[in-house]
Amino acid sequence: MLVMADAGSVVIHRRALERIHLDDEDGSVALLLRLLREGRRTGSELADALAAKGFAASEEDIDAALAQFDDWRLLERAGDDDTLRPEVRRRHESNLRFYDVTSSLEVSSADQHRRVAAARVLLLGAGGVGSGVLQSMVGLGVGHVTLVDFDVVETKNLARQFAYGLATIGERKVDAAKAWADSYSGGTAVEPVHGRVASAADVRELAEGHDLVVCAIDSPDDIQLMVNEACFELGIPYVVGGLAYSTLCYWSVEPGVSPCRRCLQLHRNDEGPLPDTLFERATVNRATGPIVQLLAGFVSMEAMRYLRRTEPPVAAACYHVVELADGMATERHAWQRHPECELCE
Ligand SMILES: [Zn+2]
């Protein structure tokens, strides 16, 4: 953020393409911003400091100005990073500076870190997207991740699953991923579960006691509806990421707030059955390392919106699509509640 002032106006350069212009004929706005920049002051101390420079402002005026500045996310609680232990602060410095973008007087960057550190995430899948999401969760300091997968590490995985290495070939992915997480920074407790998810009841049992579910598996075929049903029952949001043909896609559902995956299914059913299949090219996952990292990044960002609760999810009931074969074109397709969805009534 950059704040500029010249005769009669203040310009707040908040983001690359966004400037806020404020009229400031008498220079009082610039002075107030300068006083805030200096450090910790109460409303009445600010009023006194302004009065000392010849500006009469009531505490109500100051409160209104502070509320507006806070709304623009210009303010932070002075020294709030110090509420974290020094080693935590050092380890998460760049995460905290990212949280500054959405921090306010009510929820500081340190508060956001504490929310993340207290969170429990169920991660279904330790393949390309799942292991990438795990790496992001560990870097961000998510407190607990329950990781579910039935696979073992194979040589072919090393093209795009960067949590594994030659030394882990033949190991269960959940064990190898846990070992990676423990050795990386030790801040995330990873609970490995070696097994398949085959029903909504399986998902429900696994998801109990978690704050968020991330689904990074594509089998069985109706896994998304299973996750949807289980998460609705438990009232837990979930995020899904996957690749279909050359299309990278992610979305999320917040039970009780957004339309759900079953709503989408009912809309699709309304469109009638698909024509008979003539033939289908064998399903191949064409994702290279950069592609799964990109997708894992999008999924992790959405997951963090649910965990930090300082900005709304961007993909709730909304397919976010990146078309890899078409110049990385991006699209969004929101879906609506379906009147016959028994979960969303
Ligand atoms: Zn629904």
PDB file of C-alpha atoms and ligand atoms in Angstrom, residues 228 232 259-264 337-338 341-344, ligand 1:
ATOM      1  CA  ASN A 228     -21.567 -33.421  -0.302  1.00  0.00           C
ATOM      2  CA  PHE A 232     -24.105 -31.449   4.858  1.00  0.00           C
ATOM      3  CA  PRO A 259     -26.239 -24.271  -3.104  1.00  0.00           C
ATOM      4  CA  CYS A 260     -24.796 -27.778  -2.919  1.00  0.00           C
ATOM      5  CA  ARG A 261     -23.375 -30.357  -5.326  1.00  0.00           C
ATOM      6  CA  ARG A 262     -26.666 -32.279  -5.316  1.00  0.00           C
ATOM      7  CA  CYS A 263     -28.395 -29.113  -6.627  1.00  0.00           C
ATOM      8  CA  LEU A 264     -25.988 -29.156  -9.578  1.00  0.00           C
ATOM      9  CA  ARG A 337     -30.174 -23.925  -5.655  1.00  0.00           C
ATOM     10  CA  HIS A 338     -32.443 -26.631  -7.121  1.00  0.00           C
ATOM     11  CA  CYS A 341     -32.809 -30.600  -3.430  1.00  0.00           C
ATOM     12  CA  GLU A 342     -33.684 -32.244  -0.154  1.00  0.00           C
ATOM     13  CA  LEU A 343     -30.431 -31.026   1.437  1.00  0.00           C
ATOM     14  CA  CYS A 344     -30.923 -27.334   0.634  1.00  0.00           C
TER      15      CYS A 344
HETATM   16 ZN    ZN B   1     -28.613 -28.627  -2.690  1.00  0.00          ZN
END
